[in-house]
Coordinates of C-alpha atoms and ligand atoms in Angstrom, one line a residue:
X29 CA 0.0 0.0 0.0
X30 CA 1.1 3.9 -0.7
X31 CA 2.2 5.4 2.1
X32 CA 0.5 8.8 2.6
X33 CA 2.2 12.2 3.1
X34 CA 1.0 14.6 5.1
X35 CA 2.5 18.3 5.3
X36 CA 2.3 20.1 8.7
X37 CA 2.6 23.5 8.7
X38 CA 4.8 24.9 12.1
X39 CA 7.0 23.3 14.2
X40 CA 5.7 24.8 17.8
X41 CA 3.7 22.0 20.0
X42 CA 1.0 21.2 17.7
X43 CA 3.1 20.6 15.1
X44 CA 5.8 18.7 17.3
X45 CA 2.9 16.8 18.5
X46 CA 1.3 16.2 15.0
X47 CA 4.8 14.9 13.9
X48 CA 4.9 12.5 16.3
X49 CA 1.0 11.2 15.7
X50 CA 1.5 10.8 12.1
X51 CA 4.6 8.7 12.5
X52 CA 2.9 6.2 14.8
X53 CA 0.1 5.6 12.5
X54 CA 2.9 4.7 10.0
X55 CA 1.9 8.1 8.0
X56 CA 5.2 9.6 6.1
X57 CA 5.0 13.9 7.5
X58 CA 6.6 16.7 6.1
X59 CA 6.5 19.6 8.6
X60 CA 7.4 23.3 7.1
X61 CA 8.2 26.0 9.7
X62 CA 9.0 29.4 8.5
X63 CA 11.7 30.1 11.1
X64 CA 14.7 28.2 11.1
X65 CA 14.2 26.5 14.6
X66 CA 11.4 24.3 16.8
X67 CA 9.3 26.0 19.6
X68 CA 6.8 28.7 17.7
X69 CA 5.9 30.7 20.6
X70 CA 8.3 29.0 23.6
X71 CA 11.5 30.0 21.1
X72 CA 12.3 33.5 23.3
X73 CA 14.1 35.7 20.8
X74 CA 16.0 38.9 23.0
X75 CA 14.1 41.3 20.2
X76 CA 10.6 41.5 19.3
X77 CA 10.1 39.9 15.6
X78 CA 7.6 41.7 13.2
X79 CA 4.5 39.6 12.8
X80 CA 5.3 36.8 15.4
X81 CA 3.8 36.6 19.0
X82 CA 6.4 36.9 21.8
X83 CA 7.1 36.3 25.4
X84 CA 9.3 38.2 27.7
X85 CA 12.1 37.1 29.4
X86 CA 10.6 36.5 32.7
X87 CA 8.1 34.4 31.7
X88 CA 7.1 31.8 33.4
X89 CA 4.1 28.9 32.1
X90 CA 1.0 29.3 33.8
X91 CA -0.1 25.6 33.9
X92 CA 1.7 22.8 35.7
X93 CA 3.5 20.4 34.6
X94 CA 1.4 18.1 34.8
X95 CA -1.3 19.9 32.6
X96 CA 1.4 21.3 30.2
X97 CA 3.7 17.9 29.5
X98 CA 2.5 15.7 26.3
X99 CA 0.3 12.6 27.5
X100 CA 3.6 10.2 26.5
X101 CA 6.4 12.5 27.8
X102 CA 6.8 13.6 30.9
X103 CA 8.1 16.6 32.1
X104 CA 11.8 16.0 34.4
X105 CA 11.0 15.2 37.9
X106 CA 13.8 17.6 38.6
X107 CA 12.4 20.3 36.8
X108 CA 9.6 23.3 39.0
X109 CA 6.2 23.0 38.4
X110 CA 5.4 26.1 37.0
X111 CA 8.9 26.0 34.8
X112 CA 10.2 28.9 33.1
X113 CA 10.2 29.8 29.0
X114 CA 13.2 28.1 28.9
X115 CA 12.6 25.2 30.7
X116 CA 9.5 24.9 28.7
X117 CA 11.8 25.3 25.2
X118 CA 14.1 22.4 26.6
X119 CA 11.4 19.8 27.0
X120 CA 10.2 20.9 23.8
X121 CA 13.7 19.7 22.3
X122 CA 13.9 16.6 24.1
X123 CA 10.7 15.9 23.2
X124 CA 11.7 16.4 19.2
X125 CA 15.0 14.7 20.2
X126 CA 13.0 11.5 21.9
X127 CA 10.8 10.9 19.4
X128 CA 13.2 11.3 16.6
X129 CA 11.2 14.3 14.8
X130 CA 13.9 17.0 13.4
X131 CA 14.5 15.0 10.2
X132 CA 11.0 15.5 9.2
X133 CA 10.8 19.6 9.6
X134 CA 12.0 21.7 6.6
X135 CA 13.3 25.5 8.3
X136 CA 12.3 28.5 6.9
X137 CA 10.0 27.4 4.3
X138 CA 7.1 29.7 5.0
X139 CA 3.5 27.6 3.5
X140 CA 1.0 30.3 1.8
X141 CA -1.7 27.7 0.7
X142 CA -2.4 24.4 2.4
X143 CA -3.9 23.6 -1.3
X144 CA -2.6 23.5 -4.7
Ligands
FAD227 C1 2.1 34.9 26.4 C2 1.5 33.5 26.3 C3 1.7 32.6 27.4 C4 1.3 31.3 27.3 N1 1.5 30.4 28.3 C5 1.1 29.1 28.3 C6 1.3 28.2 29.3 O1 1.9 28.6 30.4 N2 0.9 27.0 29.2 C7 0.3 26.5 28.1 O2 -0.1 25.3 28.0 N3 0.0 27.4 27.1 C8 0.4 28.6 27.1 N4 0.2 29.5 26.0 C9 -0.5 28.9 24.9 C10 0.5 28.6 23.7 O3 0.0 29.3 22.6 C11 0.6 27.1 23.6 O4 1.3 26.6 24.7 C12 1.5 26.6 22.4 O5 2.7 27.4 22.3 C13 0.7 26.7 21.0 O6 1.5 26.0 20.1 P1 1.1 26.0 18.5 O7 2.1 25.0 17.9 O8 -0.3 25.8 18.4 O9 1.4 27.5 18.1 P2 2.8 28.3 18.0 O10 3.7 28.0 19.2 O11 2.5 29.7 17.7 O12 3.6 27.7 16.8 C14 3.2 28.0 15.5 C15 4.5 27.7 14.6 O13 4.0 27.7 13.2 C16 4.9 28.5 12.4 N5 4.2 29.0 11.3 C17 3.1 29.9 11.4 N6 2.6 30.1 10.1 C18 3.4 29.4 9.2 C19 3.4 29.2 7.8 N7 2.5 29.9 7.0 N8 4.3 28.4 7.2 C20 5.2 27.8 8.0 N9 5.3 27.9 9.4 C21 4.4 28.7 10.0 C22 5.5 29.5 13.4 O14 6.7 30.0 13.0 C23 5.6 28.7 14.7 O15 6.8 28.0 14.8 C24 0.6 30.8 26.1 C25 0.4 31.7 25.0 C26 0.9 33.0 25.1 C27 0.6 34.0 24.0
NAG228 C1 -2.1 31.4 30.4 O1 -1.8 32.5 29.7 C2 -2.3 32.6 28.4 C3 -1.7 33.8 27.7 O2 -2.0 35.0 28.4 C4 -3.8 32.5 28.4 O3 -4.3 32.5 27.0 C5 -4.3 31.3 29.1 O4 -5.7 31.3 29.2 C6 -3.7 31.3 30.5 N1 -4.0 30.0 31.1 C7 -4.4 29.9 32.4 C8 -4.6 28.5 32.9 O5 -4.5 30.8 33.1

């Protein structure tokens, strides 16, 4: 049987997660992210960027661990409850890292139509 492509546009935690779904269920993704790294909104940048939503540097996530973590990847024992942007952004790597999902995200390939 053909095995199905499916393009996934962004690499922040939907699309991480997406990734990961479509590779379970044996589906061949292409994910297209139109920065050049993982994150969307958790990847802090020291200078506002036009167009793209942004956190400060002090943030800090609002839900706990245990609401914020995928289902099938904890967050570190070690790490606080309510963690910090950049704790956030580091489980967000390990998570791509884990699961094997970098391969399949193209950087800065910006998608204008989900449709030919
Ligand atoms: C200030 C703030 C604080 C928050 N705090 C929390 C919190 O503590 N806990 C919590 O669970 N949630 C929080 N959220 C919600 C947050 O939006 C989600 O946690 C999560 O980041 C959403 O992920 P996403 O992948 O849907 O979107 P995003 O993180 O926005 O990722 C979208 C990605 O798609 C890319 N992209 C967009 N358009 C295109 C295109 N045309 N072509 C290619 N790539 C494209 C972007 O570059 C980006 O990488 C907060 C939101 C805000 C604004
Ligand atoms: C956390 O903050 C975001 C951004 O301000 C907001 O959308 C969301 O509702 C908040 N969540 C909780 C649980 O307070």
């Amino acid at each position: 049987m053909e095995v199905k492509q499916i393009a996934i546009i962004g690499a922040g935690v939907s699309g991480l997660g997406a990734i990961k779904s479509c590779l379970e269920e044996g589906l061949e993704p292409t994910c297209f992210e139109k920065s050049n790294g993982i994150g969307g909104l958790w990847r802090y940048k020291e200078t506002p960027e036009n167009g793209r939503p942004g956190i400060y540097k002090s943030l800090t996530c609002n839900t706990s661990k245990e609401m914020t973590a995928f289902s099938d990847y904890p967050i570190p024992d070690h790490y606080p409850n309510y963690m910090h942007h950049s704790k956030m952004m580091e489980y967000l790597r390990m998570y791509a890292r884990h699961f094997g999902l970098m391969k399949h995200i193209q950087f800065q390939v910006r998608k204008k139509k989900l449709l030919p």
